[in-house]
Amino acid sequence: MNESELRRLLADLSLEEKIGQMIQLPGYFQNAGNITGPANDMGFTQDDLRFAGSYLSIIGAEKLRQMQTEFMAQHPHHIPLLFMADIINGYRTVFPIPLAQACTFDPDLIEKSAVVAAREAAVSGLHVTFSPMADLVRDARWGRVMESAGEDPFLNGQVAAAMVRGYQGHDLREPGKIAACLKHFAGYGAPDGGRDYNTVELSERTLREDYLPAYQAAVRAGCELVMTSFNTLNRIPSAANEWLLREVLRREMGFEGMVISDWNALQELLAHGIAENPSEAAFVALRAGVDMDMVSPIYAKNLKELAEKGRIPMAWIDESVWHILRLKNRLGLFEHTFKDADEAAEKTVHLSEAHRRMARTCAEQSFVLLRNDEQLLPIRGDDSVFIGPYAESPLLNGAWSIFADDQDTVSLKAALRSRPKTHEVPVVPGCAMADPEHPVIGFQHPLPPEELDTEAALEEAVRLAKQAEKVILCLGEHRECSGEAASRGDLSLPRCQLRLLDTVAAVNPNIIVVLFTGRPLDIRPVSEKAKAILLCWLPGTEGGEAVLRTLLGENNPGGKLSMSFPYCTGQVPVYYNHLNTGRPWNAGILDGRFGSKYQDIPNEPLYPFGYGLSYTTFACSPVTLSGKRMTRSTSISATVSVTNTGSRTGTQTVQLYIRDLSGSVARPVRELKGFRRVTLEPGQCTPVTFTITEEMLRFVGLSMDTASECGDFDVFIGFDSRTDNRARFTLTE
Ligand code: NOJ
């Protein structure tokens, strides 16, 4: 349809039809046009369902084609439904969790993984994914860190934009493309105490400086939708925050697409105490600019009366419906109502060999080698025993992989058994995944209790550990321990796993821990007892194969932490780009009581942002600058040369950080401004040059404008956020 046809369609709709467009119903309401029990309970009527604009979490080419056909036949204007779902890190072929993908520091690879996810979802009839999540995170207690790209605004923005490009391509009508819904606007990643859905208090400067840039990057990349966050931001729930949605998102950031609330969030405006009754909730949400109400009955039950009484202008409704119709049109649904839904294609596209290969590559590049004393890794294979709950478990997908089947996942045990060299190696659980006193709470279903004879399992593990040269100890958090509504107050590993670690380490000094987790954990005991630690996050469908290839040295790990691993839970939030304080404390420099420090733990995380080793070693030369002064219209090149000083080919991510030494507001001790991945053969050396432009020096100053200020800057180039390889330059007028 062209724009004037679409305008005419909008003008032709009845008020009921318009309001219908603004409603999204959950898949469990089953068939369009049929009122079901849950719908009834929520107060929806047959009429509400007749005009609905969208459904979420319902999948499958056959089902969605049929639903679309029946729905459009009964709709007075035959407007197609939009089908949306959470395709977070893959659909049937599951990629590593986003926090792990960010560790690749490889936006092109992340874009390719989004291309695969979109293609698989599209053939199953989906039009929109609720991804990317660009929420900046600093507190590992928050379970949803797994879904973010970590603690750095720049990296977050790069990842979010890559995902948008991958899902959407250049034209949504093209086969295999779906629309991206950026979430959760705004500040959802900063809940008090790391508790999900909790209050968020951020100064406007911190919001603008640290939290908004990643959303902005996704908007610039052209994301079609934005989802509001559940939380209050400075005491206003986002779904009722007119300033946030109309002023910041639309006017300042230039977003022109559709805004959807999060699940039931309009109803929750009552619990937030921002609306006295449902009618008021509908009023404040529409005034704020929420176009579509996800799941709650607030718009369905209240907009009509508000409009008829003149409390809300028709223009508000028309504006929202326009955003929705325009998205349907951009997806080409008025001409191709099923878009890519294709049962035959589902069979060939899902889990295709090419998709699996891509998932494996992505997993391999996301692994972070945290430690490798005595070059214990890689292993030969037949020199090791594999112990731990994750040695066998196929639960390697992140919490959001709700459309994937665990039977499609290659566990580590399955990978071991598929090769002659490791076919026979012992693989035993050693202990349960979780402690009985802290049973894992399932996201979708209650989990069956683990059945294991604890003492016998431990004894067997010890017996095998005694006989082996090396022990591969596969530990970690159950996948349901991270994700939505999975906040934790203690970031330790389960006690049963720590006991296994202690007991096995007592009989074999060569412990290699392979760590599976959706969030940074307190791994002090692991760091003390293991000579090598390979962090594999939740690596997805090809996880077991990717882990094995890495342990055997067929893949050389090169991932870098996208989020600091705290020293302990009491240290969070902990992030590298913090302010300095007036009393910065560095061990040995400002001793005594009155530095900014803890009395019992260090200030530094156990493993910092940007950190990660390789099976080879690299050296970085001092930074050389093309000049010592730049103006707003010139730039400086900063160069290092990087050498592979080890004996294997490997990939290093060279990172550029900048510190503004003084400004009208306090500036972070350093901020990531660029990175470059280089793959070098043994002995190979390459120059790596970054161009420092004035734009990199901007920040939100005293007057809330984003601008640079003249003065001195330190530039750091190295292999992680702790590098002290630096040079100084000056920005002048
Ligand atoms: C709630 C979550 O916060 C959001 O991220 C998700 O997309 C929706 N539910 C839909 O499932």
XYZ file of C-alpha atoms and ligand atoms in Angstrom:
744
model
C 0.000 0.000 0.000
C 1.203 3.499 -0.569
C 0.986 6.074 2.163
C -2.250 7.673 1.003
C -3.981 4.289 0.739
C -2.837 3.542 4.259
C -4.126 6.915 5.445
C -7.482 6.187 3.817
C -7.620 2.829 5.547
C -6.982 4.489 8.883
C -9.690 7.066 8.243
C -12.131 4.305 7.372
C -11.755 2.352 10.589
C -14.379 2.481 13.317
C -13.289 3.457 16.820
C -13.551 -0.204 17.890
C -11.359 -1.310 15.028
C -8.782 1.344 15.850
C -8.650 0.331 19.484
C -8.402 -3.273 18.373
C -5.196 -2.479 16.504
C -3.731 -1.217 19.767
C -4.182 -4.535 21.537
C -1.783 -7.444 21.658
C -3.080 -10.746 22.970
C -1.047 -13.675 24.270
C -0.782 -16.875 22.296
C -2.498 -18.862 24.986
C -5.778 -17.168 24.096
C -5.472 -19.699 21.294
C -7.451 -19.008 18.176
C -8.285 -15.573 16.948
C -11.992 -15.076 17.139
C -12.533 -17.644 19.887
C -12.844 -16.410 23.421
C -11.076 -18.766 25.790
C -10.903 -19.221 29.557
C -7.841 -17.049 30.226
C -9.187 -14.297 27.988
C -12.468 -14.359 29.839
C -10.716 -14.190 33.175
C -8.897 -11.071 32.082
C -12.126 -9.419 31.023
C -11.678 -9.637 27.254
C -14.801 -10.202 25.209
C -15.424 -11.834 21.872
C -15.436 -8.372 20.269
C -12.022 -7.489 21.649
C -10.595 -10.577 20.040
C -12.287 -9.895 16.719
C -10.354 -6.680 16.166
C -7.027 -7.398 17.886
C -3.951 -6.002 16.190
C -1.400 -8.555 17.288
C -0.593 -11.810 19.076
C 2.588 -12.769 20.860
C 4.301 -16.039 21.605
C 2.397 -18.120 19.141
C 4.454 -19.834 16.473
C 4.418 -22.243 13.568
C 3.835 -21.653 9.865
C 0.728 -23.796 9.619
C -0.903 -22.436 12.741
C -0.168 -18.801 11.949
C -1.291 -19.056 8.341
C -4.553 -20.533 9.495
C -4.971 -17.942 12.220
C -4.214 -15.118 9.817
C -6.681 -16.468 7.271
C -9.524 -16.852 9.764
C -8.818 -13.556 11.443
C -8.692 -11.526 8.259
C -11.842 -13.121 6.906
C -13.867 -11.905 9.858
C -12.198 -8.487 10.197
C -14.311 -5.728 8.612
C -11.264 -4.233 6.875
C -9.318 -7.482 6.576
C -6.331 -6.085 8.429
C -3.683 -8.747 9.063
C -2.393 -9.612 12.517
C 1.181 -8.960 13.599
C 2.854 -11.976 15.165
C 5.578 -11.234 17.689
C 7.775 -13.349 19.955
C 10.954 -13.362 21.995
C 13.644 -14.506 19.591
C 16.506 -13.472 21.815
C 19.486 -15.565 20.787
C 18.089 -17.798 18.138
C 14.859 -19.584 17.391
C 15.415 -23.322 16.797
C 19.165 -23.018 16.315
C 20.252 -21.392 19.531
C 23.227 -19.069 19.732
C 25.079 -18.135 22.913
C 23.222 -15.784 25.234
C 23.623 -12.115 24.277
C 26.017 -11.417 27.168
C 28.256 -14.116 25.684
C 27.805 -12.897 22.126
C 29.052 -9.514 23.289
C 32.269 -11.228 24.455
C 33.110 -11.896 20.814
C 33.573 -8.142 20.332
C 32.541 -8.986 16.795
C 29.477 -7.033 15.586
C 29.621 -8.670 12.153
C 29.347 -12.121 13.666
C 26.527 -10.974 15.947
C 24.726 -9.528 12.934
C 25.051 -12.872 11.163
C 23.600 -14.692 14.154
C 20.619 -12.317 14.067
C 20.213 -13.035 10.351
C 19.904 -16.744 11.168
C 17.501 -16.140 14.046
C 15.312 -13.940 11.856
C 15.271 -16.433 8.988
C 14.254 -19.305 11.242
C 11.570 -17.232 12.968
C 10.257 -15.814 9.709
C 9.573 -19.185 8.107
C 7.606 -20.066 11.232
C 5.367 -17.087 10.575
C 6.769 -14.471 12.939
C 6.999 -10.796 12.036
C 8.619 -9.148 15.045
C 11.192 -10.138 17.641
C 11.412 -8.578 21.086
C 15.125 -8.023 20.668
C 17.654 -6.445 21.054
C 17.750 -5.695 24.747
C 20.058 -2.713 25.002
C 19.779 -2.248 28.756
C 23.133 -1.384 30.291
C 23.920 -3.615 33.271
C 26.268 -3.264 36.195
C 24.836 -5.614 38.761
C 25.224 -9.347 38.219
C 22.508 -10.094 40.739
C 19.987 -9.044 38.092
C 19.139 -12.239 36.214
C 18.562 -10.457 32.958
C 22.197 -9.516 32.523
C 22.287 -12.642 30.342
C 20.129 -10.870 27.816
C 22.213 -7.698 27.693
C 25.562 -6.885 26.127
C 27.081 -5.989 29.477
C 28.458 -2.975 31.261
C 29.812 -0.789 28.507
C 27.675 1.772 26.640
C 29.771 1.652 23.471
C 29.871 -2.137 23.197
C 26.166 -2.293 24.047
C 25.392 0.086 21.209
C 27.519 -1.858 18.743
C 25.796 -5.119 19.664
C 22.276 -3.670 19.603
C 22.809 -2.044 16.212
C 24.312 -5.256 14.786
C 21.276 -7.224 15.920
C 18.880 -4.702 14.390
C 20.733 -4.877 11.071
C 20.712 -8.662 11.179
C 16.996 -9.024 11.905
C 15.753 -6.301 9.606
C 18.171 -6.123 6.691
C 17.542 -3.263 4.293
C 13.908 -3.980 3.598
C 11.507 -5.771 5.919
C 9.622 -7.176 2.962
C 12.586 -9.248 1.915
C 12.323 -12.941 2.730
C 13.689 -13.884 6.112
C 13.502 -10.399 7.607
C 11.601 -9.506 10.748
C 11.199 -6.263 12.652
C 13.303 -5.602 15.739
C 11.777 -4.352 18.974
C 14.351 -2.544 21.078
C 13.839 -2.902 24.815
C 13.368 -2.005 27.609
C 13.083 1.731 27.395
C 14.548 2.893 29.690
C 16.952 1.989 32.426
C 15.517 -1.462 33.146
C 19.043 -2.771 33.707
C 19.576 -0.675 36.821
C 17.031 -1.952 39.345
C 17.775 -1.241 42.995
C 19.654 -4.151 44.527
C 19.627 -6.050 41.230
C 16.075 -7.251 41.954
C 14.023 -7.638 38.803
C 11.243 -5.113 38.188
C 12.532 -2.975 41.051
C 12.743 0.799 41.230
C 15.314 2.601 39.079
C 16.799 5.902 40.167
C 19.244 7.430 37.703
C 20.259 11.046 37.486
C 19.350 12.535 34.135
C 23.062 12.883 33.390
C 23.818 9.234 34.121
C 20.790 8.183 32.109
C 21.906 10.238 29.151
C 25.599 9.508 29.408
C 25.606 5.794 30.181
C 22.187 4.273 29.554
C 20.686 6.031 26.532
C 23.540 5.634 24.009
C 22.898 1.944 23.323
C 19.188 2.544 22.741
C 20.140 5.452 20.532
C 22.450 3.211 18.503
C 19.596 0.756 17.892
C 17.249 3.571 16.908
C 19.872 4.874 14.478
C 20.178 1.386 13.040
C 16.469 1.653 12.247
C 14.718 -0.581 14.774
C 10.997 -0.550 14.031
C 9.636 -0.898 17.567
C 10.506 0.083 21.091
C 9.218 -1.639 24.224
C 8.782 0.322 27.418
C 10.373 -0.991 30.595
C 8.496 -2.285 33.635
C 10.351 -0.099 36.098
C 9.787 3.347 37.416
C 12.547 5.639 36.233
C 13.004 8.410 38.735
C 9.563 7.535 40.104
C 7.637 7.436 36.853
C 6.835 4.050 35.276
C 8.166 4.105 31.731
C 4.778 3.199 30.264
C 3.408 6.430 31.703
C 6.449 8.614 31.080
C 5.539 11.225 28.503
C 8.915 12.956 28.749
C 10.758 9.713 28.145
C 8.673 8.492 25.219
C 7.672 11.667 23.450
C 10.501 14.027 24.278
C 13.552 11.788 24.575
C 12.676 8.838 22.352
C 10.719 10.489 19.605
C 11.912 14.097 19.517
C 15.541 13.801 20.578
C 16.378 10.355 19.281
C 14.204 10.660 16.202
C 12.330 7.373 16.677
C 9.371 7.122 14.294
C 8.217 3.535 14.816
C 5.795 1.823 17.140
C 5.925 1.771 20.945
C 4.630 -1.273 22.797
C 4.308 -1.734 26.540
C 5.872 -4.739 28.244
C 3.719 -7.672 29.364
C 0.761 -6.407 31.415
C 2.630 -3.189 32.212
C -0.402 -0.966 31.684
C -2.343 -2.934 34.270
C 0.685 -2.624 36.545
C 0.382 1.160 36.499
C -2.195 0.606 39.232
C 0.278 -1.269 41.444
C 2.844 1.438 40.789
C 0.281 3.840 42.207
C 0.447 6.086 39.169
C -3.170 5.510 38.159
C -6.151 5.273 40.495
C -8.155 3.055 38.224
C -7.929 1.262 34.859
C -9.378 4.190 32.963
C -6.697 6.483 34.361
C -4.041 3.911 33.458
C -5.264 3.926 29.843
C -5.225 7.704 29.821
C -1.687 8.159 31.157
C -0.246 5.424 28.937
C -1.755 6.817 25.762
C -0.793 10.338 26.714
C 2.760 9.099 27.226
C 2.740 7.549 23.772
C 2.259 3.793 24.245
C 0.802 2.599 20.944
C 0.097 -1.016 21.773
C -0.935 -2.613 25.074
C 0.807 -5.960 25.507
C -1.614 -8.435 27.055
C -3.352 -6.257 29.647
C -7.029 -5.348 29.194
C -6.408 -1.667 29.926
C -6.714 -0.293 26.386
C -9.372 -2.816 25.383
C -11.649 -1.914 28.270
C -11.117 1.815 28.636
C -10.075 3.657 25.497
C -13.524 3.671 23.927
C -15.189 5.430 26.803
C -12.308 7.860 27.190
C -12.553 8.754 23.504
C -16.334 9.000 23.477
C -16.315 11.294 26.484
C -13.674 13.457 24.828
C -11.120 12.824 27.580
C -8.618 11.714 24.981
C -8.439 13.328 21.563
C -9.017 11.093 18.551
C -5.648 12.321 17.273
C -3.866 10.343 20.009
C -5.561 7.136 18.953
C -5.011 7.854 15.271
C -1.338 8.492 15.834
C -0.876 5.149 17.585
C -2.892 3.210 15.032
C -0.888 4.873 12.296
C 2.358 3.588 13.829
C 0.912 0.067 13.913
C -0.546 0.088 10.416
C 2.647 1.535 9.046
C 4.650 -1.315 10.539
C 2.271 -3.880 9.039
C 2.686 -2.143 5.721
C 6.475 -1.998 5.942
C 6.448 -5.735 6.544
C 4.379 -6.073 3.386
C 1.534 -7.793 5.226
C -1.219 -6.098 3.242
C 0.077 -7.754 0.079
C 1.697 -10.908 1.513
C -0.375 -11.611 4.553
C 1.600 -14.685 5.633
C 4.943 -13.065 4.859
C 7.481 -15.912 5.002
C 5.410 -18.499 6.900
C 6.189 -21.717 5.080
C 5.846 -25.216 6.469
C 8.163 -26.762 3.899
C 10.851 -24.169 4.556
C 10.592 -24.778 8.299
C 11.880 -28.284 7.675
C 14.942 -27.219 5.731
C 15.769 -23.891 7.318
C 15.508 -24.785 11.011
C 18.702 -26.239 12.407
C 20.273 -26.434 8.974
C 23.914 -27.427 8.857
C 24.863 -23.855 7.950
C 22.919 -22.478 10.911
C 24.472 -24.959 13.283
C 27.902 -24.070 11.959
C 27.226 -20.403 12.574
C 26.033 -21.133 16.114
C 29.182 -23.148 16.748
C 31.433 -20.364 15.478
C 29.624 -17.816 17.578
C 29.888 -20.023 20.670
C 33.594 -20.640 20.119
C 34.301 -16.958 19.765
C 32.323 -16.101 22.881
C 34.371 -18.294 25.232
C 36.617 -16.424 27.618
C 39.765 -18.054 28.921
C 40.046 -16.632 32.422
C 43.082 -18.537 33.518
C 45.528 -21.080 32.086
C 48.396 -21.765 34.481
C 51.114 -24.102 33.243
C 49.321 -24.079 29.874
C 47.110 -26.839 31.142
C 44.811 -26.154 28.207
C 44.454 -27.378 25.571
C 44.182 -31.031 26.519
C 44.909 -34.126 24.463
C 41.526 -35.619 25.296
C 42.427 -39.078 26.460
C 44.411 -37.545 29.337
C 41.318 -36.202 31.087
C 38.139 -37.140 32.911
C 35.013 -35.039 32.624
C 33.198 -34.428 35.877
C 30.342 -32.158 36.882
C 26.655 -31.579 36.195
C 27.415 -29.708 32.971
C 29.580 -32.536 31.630
C 26.389 -34.341 30.692
C 23.656 -31.748 30.679
C 22.043 -30.703 27.400
C 20.596 -27.595 29.089
C 23.027 -25.283 27.345
C 20.536 -22.771 25.976
C 19.797 -19.553 27.818
C 16.552 -19.006 29.669
C 14.843 -17.308 26.718
C 15.281 -20.131 24.253
C 11.649 -21.025 24.616
C 11.070 -22.262 21.080
C 14.083 -24.535 20.940
C 14.115 -28.212 21.778
C 16.825 -29.395 24.174
C 16.999 -32.596 22.197
C 18.634 -30.619 19.388
C 21.448 -29.472 21.651
C 24.832 -31.149 21.504
C 25.896 -31.736 25.094
C 29.553 -32.001 25.971
C 29.086 -35.705 26.594
C 27.510 -36.186 23.173
C 30.407 -34.316 21.567
C 32.922 -36.485 23.433
C 31.168 -39.639 22.374
C 31.141 -38.574 18.725
C 34.954 -38.717 18.358
C 37.143 -41.787 18.436
C 39.762 -39.994 20.515
C 37.400 -39.115 23.336
C 34.808 -41.803 22.812
C 35.853 -43.675 25.892
C 36.754 -40.880 28.315
C 34.856 -41.052 31.606
C 32.000 -38.563 31.992
C 30.197 -38.386 35.329
C 28.048 -35.741 37.029
C 29.821 -35.798 40.419
C 26.981 -33.821 41.994
C 23.599 -32.298 41.278
C 23.170 -29.032 39.408
C 21.465 -27.265 42.323
C 21.308 -27.539 46.086
C 18.143 -29.164 47.369
C 17.518 -26.211 49.699
C 17.543 -23.834 46.690
C 15.545 -25.697 44.061
C 15.569 -24.079 40.646
C 12.347 -22.280 39.795
C 11.376 -22.951 36.179
C 10.403 -20.086 33.883
C 7.728 -21.905 31.970
C 7.230 -25.110 33.939
C 8.170 -26.411 37.385
C 11.341 -28.466 37.104
C 11.390 -32.107 38.095
C 13.621 -32.857 41.111
C 17.128 -34.034 40.289
C 17.607 -37.692 40.995
C 21.120 -38.485 42.075
C 22.723 -40.501 44.825
C 24.865 -37.640 46.075
C 27.470 -39.593 48.025
C 27.902 -42.284 45.383
C 28.281 -39.622 42.669
C 30.970 -37.845 44.647
C 32.833 -41.062 45.376
C 32.849 -42.010 41.730
C 34.135 -38.561 40.782
C 36.981 -38.837 43.271
C 37.897 -42.302 42.078
C 38.111 -41.128 38.461
C 39.932 -37.906 39.362
C 42.637 -39.884 41.120
C 43.387 -41.874 37.986
C 43.436 -39.042 35.462
C 46.155 -36.641 34.466
C 43.698 -33.732 34.228
C 40.177 -33.133 35.492
C 37.736 -31.149 33.401
C 35.251 -29.916 35.962
C 32.068 -28.663 34.309
C 30.349 -26.414 36.798
C 27.846 -23.604 36.738
C 24.507 -22.123 37.378
C 21.362 -23.837 36.099
C 20.115 -21.948 33.063
C 16.868 -21.080 34.830
C 18.874 -19.217 37.480
C 19.339 -16.329 35.077
C 16.886 -14.558 32.826
C 13.682 -12.737 33.691
C 12.614 -12.839 37.333
C 15.812 -14.690 38.233
C 17.635 -12.247 40.462
C 19.933 -13.629 43.102
C 21.211 -12.261 46.383
C 24.244 -14.539 46.411
C 26.391 -15.107 43.370
C 28.194 -18.198 44.647
C 28.077 -21.536 42.919
C 25.737 -24.081 44.514
C 27.224 -25.625 47.649
C 27.127 -29.120 46.188
C 29.305 -27.965 43.280
C 31.772 -26.249 45.621
C 32.008 -29.453 47.611
C 32.729 -31.363 44.419
C 35.431 -28.842 43.528
C 37.055 -29.103 46.962
C 36.963 -32.868 47.051
C 38.264 -33.434 43.570
C 40.956 -30.745 43.892
C 42.192 -32.547 47.010
C 43.102 -35.606 44.936
C 44.175 -34.048 41.635
C 46.071 -30.747 41.272
C 45.283 -30.329 37.570
C 41.795 -28.925 37.704
C 40.358 -27.218 34.628
C 36.993 -25.635 35.298
C 34.617 -25.154 32.405
C 32.069 -22.665 33.632
C 28.504 -22.425 32.352
C 26.480 -19.459 33.523
C 24.086 -16.723 32.492
C 25.783 -14.091 34.629
C 29.101 -13.227 36.251
C 29.440 -15.237 39.456
C 31.573 -15.094 42.579
C 34.163 -17.657 41.486
C 36.839 -17.067 44.097
C 36.931 -20.737 45.130
C 37.264 -21.772 41.499
C 39.996 -19.234 40.929
C 41.878 -20.567 43.958
C 41.594 -24.247 43.159
C 41.608 -24.464 39.369
C 44.704 -23.954 37.278
C 42.596 -23.196 34.224
C 39.129 -21.671 33.807
C 37.253 -21.560 30.532
C 34.099 -19.470 30.712
C 31.530 -20.824 28.257
C 28.372 -18.977 29.401
C 25.257 -20.681 28.005
C 26.561 -21.520 24.560
C 23.452 -22.842 22.772
C 22.677 -25.664 20.373
C 26.255 -26.417 19.387
C 27.605 -25.703 22.855
C 29.052 -29.137 23.627
C 30.865 -29.372 20.316
C 32.220 -25.831 20.627
C 33.456 -26.505 24.162
C 35.154 -29.725 23.156
C 36.835 -28.168 20.141
C 38.161 -25.441 22.409
C 39.389 -27.830 25.095
C 41.210 -29.817 22.423
C 42.798 -26.705 20.935
C 40.926 -26.902 17.626
C 39.594 -23.489 18.570
C 41.809 -20.975 20.306
C 39.613 -18.910 22.664
C 39.733 -15.161 22.192
C 36.579 -13.857 23.889
C 36.766 -10.861 26.216
C 34.528 -10.197 29.203
C 31.570 -7.975 28.402
C 30.885 -7.670 32.117
C 33.253 -7.720 35.085
C 33.347 -10.811 37.266
C 32.995 -9.387 40.757
C 35.315 -10.318 43.565
C 32.246 -11.217 45.605
C 28.544 -10.383 45.739
C 29.085 -7.543 48.214
C 31.133 -5.719 45.584
C 28.357 -5.345 43.012
C 27.593 -3.113 41.223
C 31.153 -3.124 39.938
C 32.184 -1.781 36.526
C 35.366 -0.502 34.982
C 34.103 2.897 33.801
C 33.374 4.329 37.231
C 34.200 7.798 38.507
C 37.384 8.387 40.426
C 36.012 9.755 43.772
C 37.900 12.453 45.635
C 39.743 9.750 47.522
C 40.666 7.140 45.001
C 42.392 4.196 46.559
C 45.060 2.143 44.902
C 46.764 -0.431 47.047
C 50.078 1.000 48.206
C 49.455 4.502 46.900
C 47.020 5.979 49.382
C 47.218 3.756 52.403
C 45.349 4.071 55.614
C 41.732 4.281 56.477
C 40.256 7.149 54.539
C 40.528 6.067 50.922
C 37.430 4.938 49.023
C 37.690 1.220 49.668
C 36.285 -1.742 51.525
C 37.975 -2.944 54.678
C 37.668 -6.587 53.780
C 37.745 -6.927 50.006
C 39.563 -5.253 47.109
C 37.955 -2.579 44.954
C 38.903 -4.410 41.795
C 36.742 -7.153 40.335
C 38.209 -10.642 40.139
C 38.271 -10.432 36.336
C 37.689 -7.051 34.685
C 35.767 -5.932 31.635
C 37.616 -6.635 28.394
C 39.719 -9.391 29.948
C 40.380 -12.750 28.334
C 43.426 -14.897 27.576
C 44.374 -17.079 24.640
C 46.329 -20.286 24.138
C 48.957 -18.050 22.607
C 50.445 -14.860 24.042
C 50.503 -11.350 22.666
C 52.626 -8.283 23.243
C 51.588 -4.710 22.687
C 54.059 -1.896 21.961
C 53.795 1.507 23.646
C 51.189 3.870 22.188
C 52.449 6.310 19.580
C 50.381 9.327 18.650
C 50.423 11.136 15.321
C 50.377 14.391 17.270
C 49.933 15.718 20.764
C 47.247 18.275 19.987
C 43.988 18.173 18.109
C 41.129 20.562 17.500
C 37.450 19.859 16.970
C 38.044 19.583 13.253
C 41.200 17.481 13.321
C 42.007 14.045 14.660
C 44.897 12.091 16.123
C 45.954 8.580 15.190
C 46.961 6.328 18.034
C 48.974 3.280 17.043
C 50.354 0.208 18.720
C 51.927 -2.817 17.208
C 50.637 -6.157 18.351
C 52.737 -9.303 18.154
C 51.780 -12.908 18.613
C 54.601 -13.997 20.912
C 53.351 -17.546 21.429
C 53.272 -20.676 19.370
C 49.689 -20.798 18.080
C 47.588 -18.674 15.810
C 45.245 -16.594 17.914
C 42.880 -13.649 17.953
C 43.377 -10.628 20.154
C 40.903 -7.796 20.689
C 42.836 -4.560 20.915
C 40.906 -2.056 22.991
C 41.025 1.740 22.993
C 40.039 3.582 26.162
C 40.060 7.317 26.747
C 40.100 9.299 29.955
C 39.171 12.950 30.089
C 41.383 14.272 32.852
C 39.101 17.098 33.874
C 35.753 18.469 32.818
C 32.811 20.538 34.000
C 31.423 17.316 35.479
C 33.404 14.385 36.879
C 34.493 11.959 34.183
C 34.985 8.161 34.347
C 38.461 6.756 34.937
C 38.342 5.453 31.369
C 35.791 4.639 28.676
C 35.930 2.197 25.786
C 35.934 4.103 22.508
C 37.015 1.498 20.007
C 38.203 -2.044 19.534
C 39.786 -4.080 16.786
C 40.099 -7.856 16.490
C 43.332 -9.087 14.970
C 44.214 -12.679 14.164
C 47.931 -13.365 14.084
C 50.111 -16.341 13.394
C 52.998 -17.130 15.727
C 55.620 -14.404 15.431
C 53.376 -12.231 13.293
C 53.171 -8.548 14.142
C 50.685 -5.951 12.968
C 50.158 -2.258 13.566
C 46.740 -1.325 14.940
C 45.702 2.275 14.491
C 42.702 4.047 15.962
C 41.612 7.475 14.828
C 40.653 9.661 17.764
C 37.992 12.134 16.739
C 36.359 14.928 18.679
C 33.118 12.963 18.762
C 34.784 10.364 21.001
C 35.548 13.062 23.542
C 32.004 14.316 24.003
C 30.018 13.900 27.182
C 26.937 15.264 28.884
C 28.220 18.461 30.404
C 26.966 20.875 32.979
C 24.136 22.198 30.833
C 23.065 18.658 29.782
C 24.349 19.223 26.268
C 26.568 16.578 24.739
C 29.829 18.292 23.790
C 33.575 18.029 24.211
C 35.596 20.334 26.423
C 39.153 21.379 25.754
C 41.889 19.919 27.919
C 44.066 16.873 28.397
C 43.115 13.273 27.693
C 44.826 9.973 28.307
C 44.487 7.307 25.687
C 45.007 3.678 26.701
C 45.469 0.858 24.227
C 45.780 -2.711 25.374
C 44.151 -6.060 25.848
C 41.708 -5.306 28.672
C 40.264 -2.458 30.709
C 43.161 -2.545 33.160
C 45.836 -1.720 30.628
C 48.238 1.006 31.634
C 49.708 1.405 28.161
C 48.992 5.075 27.652
C 49.797 8.376 26.002
C 48.484 11.915 26.504
C 47.077 14.470 24.103
C 45.296 17.787 24.293
C 42.109 19.054 22.674
C 42.380 22.745 21.905
C 39.978 25.291 20.390
C 8.332 -9.602 29.507
C 9.762 -9.249 29.251
O 10.185 -8.242 30.134
C 10.029 -8.807 27.828
O 11.412 -8.661 27.641
C 9.444 -9.769 26.858
O 9.762 -9.400 25.538
C 7.945 -9.827 27.083
N 7.678 -10.300 28.423
C 7.226 -10.701 26.080
O 7.476 -12.023 26.335
